[in-house]
Coordinates of C-alpha atoms in Angstrom, one line a residue:
Chain A
M643 CA 0.0 0.0 0.0
S644 CA 1.5 3.3 -0.9
S645 CA 0.4 6.6 0.6
E646 CA -1.8 8.9 -1.4
S647 CA -3.2 12.4 -1.0
F648 CA -6.9 12.9 -1.5
Y649 CA -8.1 16.2 -2.8
P650 CA -11.6 17.6 -2.4
Y651 CA -11.7 18.4 -6.1
T652 CA -10.5 17.0 -9.4
T653 CA -6.7 17.0 -9.9
V654 CA -4.3 15.3 -12.2
A655 CA -1.3 13.8 -10.5
D656 CA 1.6 13.5 -13.0
G657 CA -0.4 15.5 -15.4
I658 CA 2.7 17.5 -16.4
T659 CA 5.9 15.9 -17.6
P660 CA 8.9 18.2 -17.5
M661 CA 11.7 17.4 -19.9
F662 CA 15.0 19.0 -18.8
E663 CA 17.8 19.9 -21.1
M664 CA 20.8 21.0 -19.1
A665 CA 23.0 23.8 -20.6
D666 CA 26.1 22.3 -19.1
P667 CA 26.8 18.8 -20.4
D668 CA 28.6 18.0 -17.2
V669 CA 25.2 18.0 -15.4
R670 CA 24.1 14.4 -16.0
R671 CA 21.5 12.1 -14.7
R672 CA 22.7 9.7 -12.1
A673 CA 21.6 6.1 -11.8
D674 CA 19.0 7.1 -9.2
G675 CA 17.4 9.5 -11.7
S676 CA 18.7 12.7 -10.0
W677 CA 20.7 15.4 -11.8
D678 CA 24.3 15.5 -10.7
A679 CA 25.3 19.2 -10.4
S680 CA 27.9 18.7 -7.7
N681 CA 30.9 19.9 -9.7
P682 CA 32.1 22.8 -7.5
L683 CA 33.3 24.7 -10.6
L684 CA 29.7 24.9 -11.8
E685 CA 28.4 28.4 -11.1
Q686 CA 24.8 27.7 -11.8
V687 CA 22.4 25.1 -13.1
S688 CA 20.8 26.4 -16.3
A689 CA 18.2 24.3 -18.0
T690 CA 15.5 24.6 -20.6
V691 CA 12.4 22.7 -19.6
T692 CA 9.8 21.5 -22.0
L693 CA 6.5 21.0 -20.1
D694 CA 4.4 18.3 -21.7
M695 CA 0.8 18.6 -20.6
A696 CA -1.5 15.6 -20.3
D697 CA -4.3 15.4 -22.9
N698 CA -7.4 17.4 -22.0
L699 CA -5.7 18.6 -18.8
L700 CA -7.6 21.9 -18.6
D701 CA -10.9 20.2 -19.5
T702 CA -10.3 17.9 -16.5
V703 CA -9.5 20.5 -13.9
L704 CA -11.6 23.5 -14.9
P705 CA -15.3 23.9 -15.3
S706 CA -16.4 24.4 -19.0
A707 CA -17.1 28.1 -18.5
E708 CA -13.4 28.8 -17.7
R709 CA -11.7 26.8 -20.4
K710 CA -11.7 29.6 -23.0
E711 CA -9.5 31.9 -20.9
P712 CA -8.1 29.5 -18.3
P713 CA -7.4 31.2 -15.0
V714 CA -4.2 29.2 -14.4
R715 CA -0.4 29.6 -14.3
V716 CA 2.2 26.9 -14.5
L717 CA 4.9 27.0 -11.9
L718 CA 8.3 25.4 -11.6
T719 CA 8.8 25.1 -7.8
A720 CA 12.1 24.4 -6.1
M721 CA 12.5 23.5 -2.5
S722 CA 15.4 22.5 -0.4
V723 CA 15.3 22.4 3.4
A724 CA 19.1 22.4 3.5
S725 CA 19.2 25.6 1.5
R726 CA 16.4 27.0 3.6
R727 CA 14.7 28.1 0.4
R728 CA 11.6 27.6 -1.6
E729 CA 11.1 29.4 -4.9
A730 CA 8.8 29.4 -7.9
W731 CA 9.2 30.4 -11.5
S732 CA 5.8 31.3 -12.9
F733 CA 4.6 31.1 -16.5
T734 CA 1.3 31.7 -18.3
W735 CA -0.4 28.8 -19.9
A736 CA 0.7 30.1 -23.3
E737 CA 4.3 30.4 -22.2
A738 CA 4.4 27.0 -20.6
T739 CA 2.9 25.3 -23.6
G740 CA 4.4 27.4 -26.4
G741 CA 7.9 26.1 -26.0
P742 CA 10.6 25.4 -23.4
V743 CA 10.9 27.6 -20.4
E744 CA 14.1 28.6 -18.7
L745 CA 15.3 27.7 -15.2
V746 CA 18.5 29.2 -13.7
M747 CA 19.6 28.2 -10.2
P748 CA 22.8 29.8 -8.9
R749 CA 25.1 27.5 -7.0
A750 CA 25.6 30.1 -4.3
D751 CA 21.9 29.9 -3.4
W752 CA 21.3 26.2 -3.4
V753 CA 22.9 23.3 -1.4
G754 CA 22.2 19.6 -1.1
T755 CA 19.4 18.1 -3.1
V756 CA 16.7 20.4 -4.5
A757 CA 13.3 19.0 -5.4
V758 CA 11.9 20.6 -8.5
Q759 CA 8.3 20.1 -9.6
A760 CA 6.0 21.6 -12.2
V761 CA 2.6 22.6 -10.8
L762 CA -0.6 24.0 -12.4
V763 CA -2.4 26.4 -10.1
R764 CA -5.6 28.5 -10.2
T765 CA -4.9 32.2 -10.3
T766 CA -8.4 33.5 -9.3
D767 CA -11.3 32.3 -7.2
L768 CA -13.9 30.4 -9.1
A769 CA -16.8 32.9 -9.6
H770 CA -19.5 30.3 -9.3
P771 CA -18.3 27.3 -7.3
T772 CA -19.0 24.1 -9.1
D773 CA -19.0 20.6 -7.6
G774 CA -15.8 18.7 -8.4
Y775 CA -13.7 21.7 -9.3
A776 CA -11.2 23.7 -7.2
A777 CA -12.6 27.1 -6.3
A778 CA -9.8 28.9 -4.4
A779 CA -7.0 30.9 -6.1
T780 CA -3.6 29.1 -5.6
S781 CA -5.3 25.7 -5.6
R782 CA -3.0 22.9 -6.9
L783 CA -4.7 21.5 -10.0
A784 CA -2.1 19.2 -11.5
W785 CA 1.6 18.5 -11.0
S786 CA 4.6 16.5 -12.3
P787 CA 6.8 13.9 -10.7
I788 CA 9.6 15.5 -8.7
E789 CA 13.0 16.0 -10.4
K790 CA 15.9 16.1 -8.1
I791 CA 19.0 18.3 -8.7
A792 CA 22.0 17.5 -6.4
F793 CA 24.2 20.5 -5.8
D794 CA 26.5 18.5 -3.6
E795 CA 27.8 14.9 -3.5
P796 CA 25.8 12.7 -1.2
R797 CA 27.7 11.7 1.9
E798 CA 28.9 8.2 1.9
L799 CA 26.3 5.8 3.3
P800 CA 27.3 2.8 5.3
P801 CA 25.8 -0.3 3.8
G802 CA 23.3 -1.8 6.2
A803 CA 25.3 -4.9 7.0
R804 CA 28.7 -3.3 7.4
L805 CA 30.0 -0.9 10.0
D806 CA 33.3 1.0 10.7
I807 CA 34.9 -1.0 13.5
R808 CA 37.9 0.1 15.6
W809 CA 39.8 -1.5 18.5
V810 CA 40.3 1.0 21.3
K811 CA 41.6 0.8 24.9
F812 CA 38.6 2.2 26.7
S813 CA 40.7 2.9 29.8
E814 CA 42.7 5.4 27.7
G815 CA 39.7 7.0 26.0
N816 CA 37.6 9.9 26.9
E817 CA 35.4 10.1 30.0
W818 CA 32.5 8.3 28.3
L819 CA 34.7 5.4 27.2
Q820 CA 36.3 5.1 30.6
R821 CA 32.8 4.8 32.0
C822 CA 32.3 1.9 29.6
R823 CA 35.7 0.3 30.4
K824 CA 34.2 -3.0 31.5
Q825 CA 32.0 -3.4 28.4
L826 CA 32.9 -5.4 25.3
F827 CA 32.0 -2.6 22.9
A828 CA 30.5 0.9 22.6
L829 CA 28.8 2.7 19.7
Q830 CA 30.0 6.1 18.8
Y831 CA 27.6 8.4 16.9
G832 CA 29.5 10.9 14.7
E833 CA 29.1 11.8 11.1
L834 CA 29.1 8.1 10.6
P835 CA 28.5 5.6 13.4
R836 CA 31.5 3.6 14.6
L837 CA 31.7 0.4 16.6
L838 CA 34.4 0.6 19.2
L839 CA 35.7 -2.8 20.6
N840 CA 37.4 -2.8 23.9
E841 CA 41.0 -3.9 23.8
D842 CA 41.1 -3.9 27.6
V843 CA 38.8 -6.9 27.9
A844 CA 41.2 -9.9 28.3
G845 CA 41.1 -12.2 25.3
L846 CA 38.4 -10.3 23.4
K847 CA 40.7 -9.2 20.6
L848 CA 42.3 -12.6 20.5
I849 CA 38.9 -14.3 20.3
L850 CA 37.2 -11.9 17.9
S851 CA 40.2 -11.7 15.6
S852 CA 40.5 -15.5 15.4
T853 CA 40.1 -17.3 12.1
G854 CA 38.9 -20.7 11.3
T855 CA 35.5 -22.3 11.6
R856 CA 36.0 -25.2 14.0
G857 CA 37.1 -25.4 17.6
R858 CA 36.3 -23.5 20.7
R859 CA 37.7 -20.1 19.8
P860 CA 35.7 -19.7 16.6
R861 CA 32.5 -20.9 18.4
I862 CA 33.0 -18.3 21.2
R863 CA 33.9 -15.7 18.5
D864 CA 30.6 -16.3 16.6
A865 CA 28.4 -16.3 19.7
T866 CA 30.0 -13.1 20.9
F867 CA 29.8 -11.5 17.5
M868 CA 26.1 -12.3 17.3
Q869 CA 25.5 -10.7 20.7
I870 CA 27.4 -7.6 19.7
A871 CA 25.8 -7.4 16.3
H872 CA 22.3 -7.8 17.7
Q873 CA 22.8 -5.0 20.2
T874 CA 24.6 -2.8 17.8
W875 CA 21.9 -3.0 15.1
S876 CA 19.2 -2.6 17.7
S877 CA 20.7 0.6 18.8
L878 CA 21.3 1.9 15.3
L879 CA 17.8 1.1 14.1
I880 CA 16.1 2.5 17.2
S881 CA 18.2 5.6 16.9
S882 CA 17.4 6.0 13.2
L883 CA 13.7 5.3 13.7
T884 CA 13.5 7.8 16.5
E885 CA 15.0 10.5 14.3
L886 CA 12.6 9.5 11.5
A887 CA 9.7 9.8 14.0
N888 CA 10.9 13.3 14.9
V889 CA 10.9 14.4 11.3
V890 CA 7.5 12.8 10.7
R891 CA 6.1 14.6 13.7
D892 CA 7.4 17.9 12.3
D893 CA 6.3 17.3 8.8
P894 CA 3.4 14.8 8.7
E895 CA 2.4 15.4 5.1
S896 CA 5.5 14.6 3.2
D897 CA 6.1 11.3 1.4
S898 CA 8.6 8.7 2.6
S899 CA 11.3 9.8 0.1
T900 CA 11.2 13.4 1.4
L901 CA 11.1 12.3 5.0
L902 CA 14.1 10.0 4.7
G903 CA 16.0 12.8 2.9
E904 CA 15.5 14.9 6.1
I905 CA 17.4 12.7 8.4
E906 CA 21.1 12.0 8.5
S907 CA 22.2 10.2 5.4
W908 CA 23.7 7.2 7.3
R909 CA 20.4 6.8 9.2
S910 CA 18.3 6.9 6.1
G911 CA 20.8 4.4 4.6
V912 CA 20.3 2.1 7.5
L913 CA 16.5 2.4 7.3
R914 CA 16.4 1.8 3.6
D915 CA 18.7 -1.2 3.9
W916 CA 16.7 -2.8 6.7
A917 CA 13.2 -1.9 5.5
R918 CA 12.7 -5.2 3.6
W919 CA 13.8 -7.1 6.7
L920 CA 11.5 -5.2 9.0
F921 CA 8.6 -5.6 6.5
P922 CA 9.3 -8.9 4.7
E923 CA 5.6 -9.2 3.7
A924 CA 5.9 -6.0 1.7
G925 CA 7.5 -7.7 -1.3
D926 CA 9.7 -4.9 -2.5
Q927 CA 11.9 -2.2 -1.0
D928 CA 9.7 0.8 -1.9
T929 CA 6.6 -0.7 -0.4
A930 CA 8.6 -1.8 2.7
I931 CA 9.9 1.8 3.1
T932 CA 6.4 3.2 2.7
R933 CA 5.1 0.8 5.3
M934 CA 7.9 1.7 7.7
V935 CA 7.1 5.4 7.4
E936 CA 3.4 4.7 7.9
M937 CA 4.1 2.7 11.1
V938 CA 6.4 5.5 12.4
R939 CA 3.6 8.0 11.6
A940 CA 1.2 6.0 13.8
P941 CA 1.0 7.2 17.4
S942 CA 3.0 4.2 18.7
M943 CA 6.0 2.5 17.3
E944 CA 5.6 -0.4 19.8
D945 CA 5.0 -3.1 17.2
L946 CA 7.9 -1.9 15.1
A947 CA 10.4 -1.6 18.0
L948 CA 9.4 -4.5 20.2
R949 CA 8.3 -7.2 17.6
R950 CA 9.5 -6.4 14.1
L951 CA 13.0 -5.1 14.9
P952 CA 14.4 -8.0 17.0
Y953 CA 12.8 -10.5 14.6
A954 CA 14.4 -8.7 11.6
I955 CA 17.8 -8.7 13.1
S956 CA 17.6 -12.3 14.2
Q957 CA 16.4 -13.3 10.7
R958 CA 19.0 -11.3 8.8
L959 CA 22.0 -12.2 10.9
E960 CA 20.8 -15.7 11.9
T961 CA 21.9 -14.9 15.4
W962 CA 20.8 -18.3 16.7
K963 CA 23.6 -20.0 14.8
G964 CA 26.1 -18.5 17.3
F965 CA 24.3 -20.3 20.2
I966 CA 23.9 -23.6 18.3
G967 CA 27.6 -23.7 17.3
L968 CA 28.6 -22.9 20.9
S969 CA 26.4 -25.5 22.5
R970 CA 27.5 -28.2 20.0
E971 CA 31.2 -27.4 20.6
F972 CA 30.9 -27.7 24.3
G973 CA 28.8 -30.8 24.2
V974 CA 25.8 -29.1 25.9
A975 CA 23.5 -30.4 23.2
T976 CA 23.9 -32.9 20.5
P977 CA 23.1 -32.0 16.9
E978 CA 20.0 -34.1 17.1
E979 CA 18.8 -32.4 20.3
V980 CA 19.4 -29.0 18.7
T981 CA 17.4 -30.0 15.7
T982 CA 14.5 -31.6 17.6
G983 CA 14.5 -29.1 20.5
G984 CA 16.0 -31.4 23.2
D985 CA 13.5 -33.2 25.5
N986 CA 10.6 -32.6 23.2
Chain B
M624 CA 37.1 46.8 12.9
A625 CA 37.8 43.4 14.5
T626 CA 37.0 40.6 12.0
T627 CA 36.5 36.9 12.5
E628 CA 37.9 34.5 9.8
L629 CA 35.1 32.0 9.3
R630 CA 35.9 28.3 9.6
R631 CA 34.0 25.1 9.7
F632 CA 34.7 21.6 10.9
T633 CA 35.8 19.3 8.2
R634 CA 33.0 16.9 9.1
M635 CA 29.6 17.2 10.7
L636 CA 29.8 16.7 14.5
G637 CA 27.6 14.2 16.3
P638 CA 26.3 14.4 19.9
D639 CA 29.0 12.1 21.1
D640 CA 31.7 14.4 19.8
L641 CA 30.5 17.4 21.7
P642 CA 32.2 16.8 25.1
D643 CA 35.5 16.4 23.5
V644 CA 35.1 19.4 21.2
L645 CA 34.3 21.6 24.1
A646 CA 37.1 20.2 26.3
H647 CA 39.8 19.9 23.6
P648 CA 38.8 22.1 20.6
S649 CA 42.1 21.5 18.8
M650 CA 41.5 17.8 18.5
F651 CA 38.9 18.5 15.8
E652 CA 40.0 19.5 12.4
T653 CA 38.6 22.7 10.9
E654 CA 39.1 24.5 7.5
P655 CA 39.0 28.1 6.6
L656 CA 36.2 29.4 4.4
G657 CA 38.1 32.3 3.0
I658 CA 35.6 34.8 4.4
S659 CA 36.0 37.3 7.2
V660 CA 33.1 38.9 8.9
D661 CA 32.6 41.5 11.6
L662 CA 31.1 39.6 14.5
S663 CA 32.4 42.1 17.1
G664 CA 28.9 43.4 17.8
A665 CA 27.5 39.9 18.4
L666 CA 30.5 38.9 20.5
T667 CA 30.3 42.1 22.6
E668 CA 26.6 41.6 23.1
A669 CA 27.1 38.0 24.1
A670 CA 29.8 38.9 26.6
K671 CA 27.6 41.6 28.1
L672 CA 24.7 39.2 28.5
I673 CA 26.9 36.7 30.2
A674 CA 28.3 39.3 32.6
D675 CA 25.0 40.8 33.4
V676 CA 23.2 37.6 34.4
A677 CA 22.1 37.9 38.0
P678 CA 23.0 34.9 40.2
G679 CA 19.9 32.7 40.7
A680 CA 18.0 34.4 37.9
P681 CA 15.2 32.1 36.5
R682 CA 16.0 30.4 33.2
S683 CA 13.0 32.0 31.6
A684 CA 14.9 35.4 31.9
L685 CA 17.5 34.0 29.5
A686 CA 15.0 33.9 26.6
A687 CA 15.6 37.7 26.3
W688 CA 19.2 36.8 25.2
D689 CA 17.9 35.7 21.8
E690 CA 16.1 39.0 21.2
A691 CA 19.2 40.9 22.1
M692 CA 21.5 38.8 19.9
V693 CA 19.5 38.5 16.7
E694 CA 20.4 41.9 15.3
P695 CA 24.1 42.0 15.8
L696 CA 24.5 38.4 14.8
H697 CA 22.5 38.6 11.6
A698 CA 24.0 42.0 10.6
G699 CA 27.5 40.5 11.1
F700 CA 27.0 38.0 8.3
A701 CA 25.9 40.6 5.7
G702 CA 27.1 39.6 2.2
V703 CA 28.0 36.0 3.1
P704 CA 26.7 33.6 0.5
R705 CA 23.7 31.5 1.4
R706 CA 25.7 28.3 0.5
V707 CA 28.2 29.1 3.3
L708 CA 25.5 30.0 5.8
S709 CA 23.5 26.8 5.0
D710 CA 26.4 24.7 6.1
M711 CA 25.8 23.5 9.6
R712 CA 29.5 22.8 10.1
L713 CA 30.0 26.6 10.3
W714 CA 27.4 26.9 13.0
H715 CA 28.9 24.0 14.9
W716 CA 32.2 25.8 14.8
L717 CA 30.8 29.1 16.0
C718 CA 28.7 27.5 18.7
T719 CA 31.7 25.5 20.1
R720 CA 34.4 28.1 19.7
E721 CA 33.6 31.8 19.3
F722 CA 30.2 31.7 21.0
R723 CA 30.7 28.7 23.3
D724 CA 30.1 30.6 26.5
F725 CA 27.0 32.2 25.1
V726 CA 25.5 28.8 24.2
L727 CA 26.5 27.3 27.5
G728 CA 25.0 30.2 29.4
R729 CA 21.8 30.5 27.3
W730 CA 20.9 26.8 27.1
C731 CA 22.8 24.6 29.5
S732 CA 22.5 23.8 33.2
E733 CA 25.3 25.0 35.4
R734 CA 26.2 21.4 36.1
A735 CA 26.5 20.5 32.4
A736 CA 28.5 23.7 31.7
E737 CA 31.2 22.3 34.0
A738 CA 31.0 18.6 33.1
Y739 CA 30.4 18.4 29.4
D740 CA 29.6 14.7 29.5
D741 CA 26.5 15.6 31.4
L742 CA 25.1 17.7 28.6
T743 CA 21.7 16.3 27.7
A744 CA 20.7 15.4 24.2
A745 CA 18.6 18.6 24.0
E746 CA 21.6 20.7 25.2
R747 CA 23.9 19.1 22.7
G748 CA 21.4 20.0 20.0
R749 CA 22.0 23.7 20.8
F750 CA 25.6 23.4 19.7
L751 CA 25.1 21.1 16.8
G752 CA 22.2 20.0 14.6
R753 CA 21.7 18.9 11.0
P754 CA 20.6 21.1 8.1
S755 CA 17.0 20.0 8.7
L756 CA 14.1 22.2 9.9
N757 CA 14.4 20.8 13.4
G758 CA 18.2 20.9 13.5
V759 CA 18.5 24.6 12.4
S760 CA 15.6 25.7 14.7
R761 CA 17.4 24.2 17.7
N762 CA 21.0 25.3 17.0
A763 CA 21.6 28.3 19.3
L764 CA 23.0 30.6 16.6
A765 CA 21.6 29.3 13.3
R766 CA 18.1 29.8 14.6
L767 CA 18.8 33.4 15.3
F768 CA 20.5 34.1 12.0
W769 CA 17.7 32.5 9.9
C770 CA 15.0 34.1 11.9
G771 CA 16.7 37.5 11.2
E772 CA 17.1 36.6 7.6
V773 CA 13.4 35.8 7.1
L774 CA 11.8 38.4 9.3
W775 CA 14.0 41.5 8.8
S776 CA 12.5 44.3 6.8
K777 CA 13.7 47.7 5.8
D778 CA 10.8 49.5 7.6
E779 CA 10.7 47.4 10.7
G780 CA 14.3 46.3 11.1
Y781 CA 14.4 43.3 13.5
D782 CA 11.2 44.1 15.4
L783 CA 9.4 41.1 14.0
A784 CA 12.3 38.8 14.6
R785 CA 12.4 39.9 18.2
K786 CA 8.7 39.2 18.5
A787 CA 9.1 35.7 17.1
L788 CA 12.0 35.0 19.5
H789 CA 10.0 36.3 22.4
R790 CA 7.6 33.4 21.9
Q791 CA 9.8 30.3 21.7
D792 CA 6.9 27.9 21.1
L793 CA 5.5 30.0 18.3
F794 CA 9.0 30.3 16.8
Q795 CA 9.3 26.6 16.7
N796 CA 5.9 26.0 15.3
V797 CA 6.5 28.4 12.4
F798 CA 10.2 27.7 11.6
E799 CA 9.9 23.9 12.0
R800 CA 7.3 23.7 9.2
K801 CA 8.1 23.9 5.5
F802 CA 5.9 27.0 5.0
G803 CA 8.3 28.8 7.4
L804 CA 10.8 28.7 4.5
H805 CA 8.6 31.0 2.5
R806 CA 9.2 34.5 3.8
P807 CA 5.7 35.9 3.4
A808 CA 4.2 32.9 5.3
A809 CA 6.6 33.2 8.2
R810 CA 6.1 37.0 8.4
A811 CA 2.3 36.6 8.3
C812 CA 2.3 34.0 11.0
V813 CA 4.5 36.0 13.4
L814 CA 2.6 39.2 12.8
R815 CA -0.8 37.7 13.3
F816 CA 0.0 35.5 16.3
S817 CA 2.8 37.2 18.3
D818 CA 0.1 38.4 20.8
A819 CA -2.4 35.6 20.3
T820 CA -3.0 32.9 22.9
Q821 CA -1.4 29.5 22.4
P822 CA -4.7 27.6 21.5
V823 CA -5.5 30.2 18.8
W824 CA -2.1 30.0 17.1
R825 CA -1.7 26.3 17.5
S826 CA -5.0 25.5 15.8
S827 CA -4.5 28.2 13.1
L828 CA -1.1 27.0 12.1
R829 CA -2.4 23.4 11.9
G830 CA -5.2 24.7 9.7
L831 CA -2.7 26.6 7.5
D832 CA -0.5 23.5 7.2
F833 CA -3.5 21.5 6.2
C834 CA -4.7 24.1 3.7
L835 CA -1.2 24.2 2.1
S836 CA -1.5 20.5 1.2
T837 CA -3.9 21.6 -1.6
M838 CA -2.7 25.2 -2.2
V839 CA 0.7 26.4 -3.5
V840 CA 2.3 28.7 -0.9
E841 CA 5.0 30.0 -3.3
V842 CA 2.4 32.0 -5.2
M843 CA 0.8 33.4 -2.0
D844 CA 1.8 36.9 -0.7
E845 CA 1.7 38.0 2.9
G846 CA -1.8 39.4 2.6
A847 CA -3.3 36.1 1.2
I848 CA -1.7 34.1 4.0
T849 CA -2.9 36.6 6.6
D850 CA -6.5 36.2 5.2
L851 CA -6.3 32.5 5.5
L852 CA -4.9 32.8 9.1
E853 CA -7.8 35.1 10.0
E854 CA -10.3 32.5 8.8
F855 CA -8.7 29.9 11.0
A856 CA -8.3 32.2 14.0
A857 CA -11.9 33.4 13.8

């Protein structure tokens, strides 16, 4: 299920198709569909935009009496929270449909990724309100899919299953690490999260750095690793979901893509990567992400945090294998007992 | 004229970095931005506010610091490109270096101001923050600059910005919404509601937010937005 907006009047979603032609050939489309304008030598993004209107667009959104002299304008809107800016370039219907229109965005004024959208709006109030048609000036009648122009390189995202890991003597670290000096590990949240493993714990480095697949040391290694991995991903996911919830609270109307763009890139990377594990029934990643945002939107994240999250981590990392290997190695349970569940 | 050469951290700082940045500033790499500004007015004002604070004064009295700082701080950045000012690493640097004592005095408990590890998550957000609506509106200095940027006018100077900062809850409800990025919308909201009761402005801003899901704010001027607000406030 994807989220959808319902309007109290007739609208045409994706009723406008903007076709961008960039003046600078260095501004190219990336694999994700966004325009790469991150070259710092580029002084501005300059584009000609041909606006292709859906058939019978005006007939659909305006009552018949207004179609001869349509009270509309076509806008190109640009918004970027990181730039703290929203702007619109406004064109008459004749200008917008008579040939390409021009868009110039100076690099000095825009940062990060800018969402550009074509929108058809009413310019005046409807004199005689008619059922099914927008009556108020500035009403949104039709719009295009969002084009993204990236004025900066996206920051590196940590893949969901990998993490920067460092060995550190907690006893020689800052006050916070010293407080954690008896713990096996600590998570550091900076520009990117980092897993710090405690060199002070006797044997930990020896065990966790061991190679091989058989014997006591690898079994203890795997079991310890699973314990650390489960706690680490629990913390990273809860922390990322909490930040997403804060953004959703402040901006309840936006779609999942916009909301994920509002949180730190590593957090959105983590959530995108784990969405399919959190919502395996969704089928594909986009639907899983939409469901995740919907659940965060709901008043309580209890189901997500208490049920789905530990299940997803266990499923993805197969954390039970650490225990099974350990119990076999030390003869606590035979392979048959492990398979059948012991006394049962 | 005393100038400050602007710098920024080479990376975005996270909450865990803050105690170390405050205790050992040189441990964190910065880079020059090649721009010098006159922040002497803001630094002088900050020092005066810190010196004048009466022992045992209620924390609510500190809210007036924002009103006093908005003009010298915003004016000090005249001519600096938006691209530079949008970079939160600059504000992190200013909050932890040049204006560290101002941020500690304005937003942090006395205990935390002495033991940085005890700074709460909310207190850390006053030094740091991401380039999001929420992040900017919580950073002790970025919030003042962008408030001045949006609400300054030739006729009224910083009066409207001071009104917005006088009502922290109203400030957050305007500037943590996307319509707050549209200057006429932010101005109309603060003008209309700076003297209104909380229930009135809360429900009206919710109404405006809802309305803007079907209307395009970019084509609305201050008058049109004020008319809408009047309808909701009635």
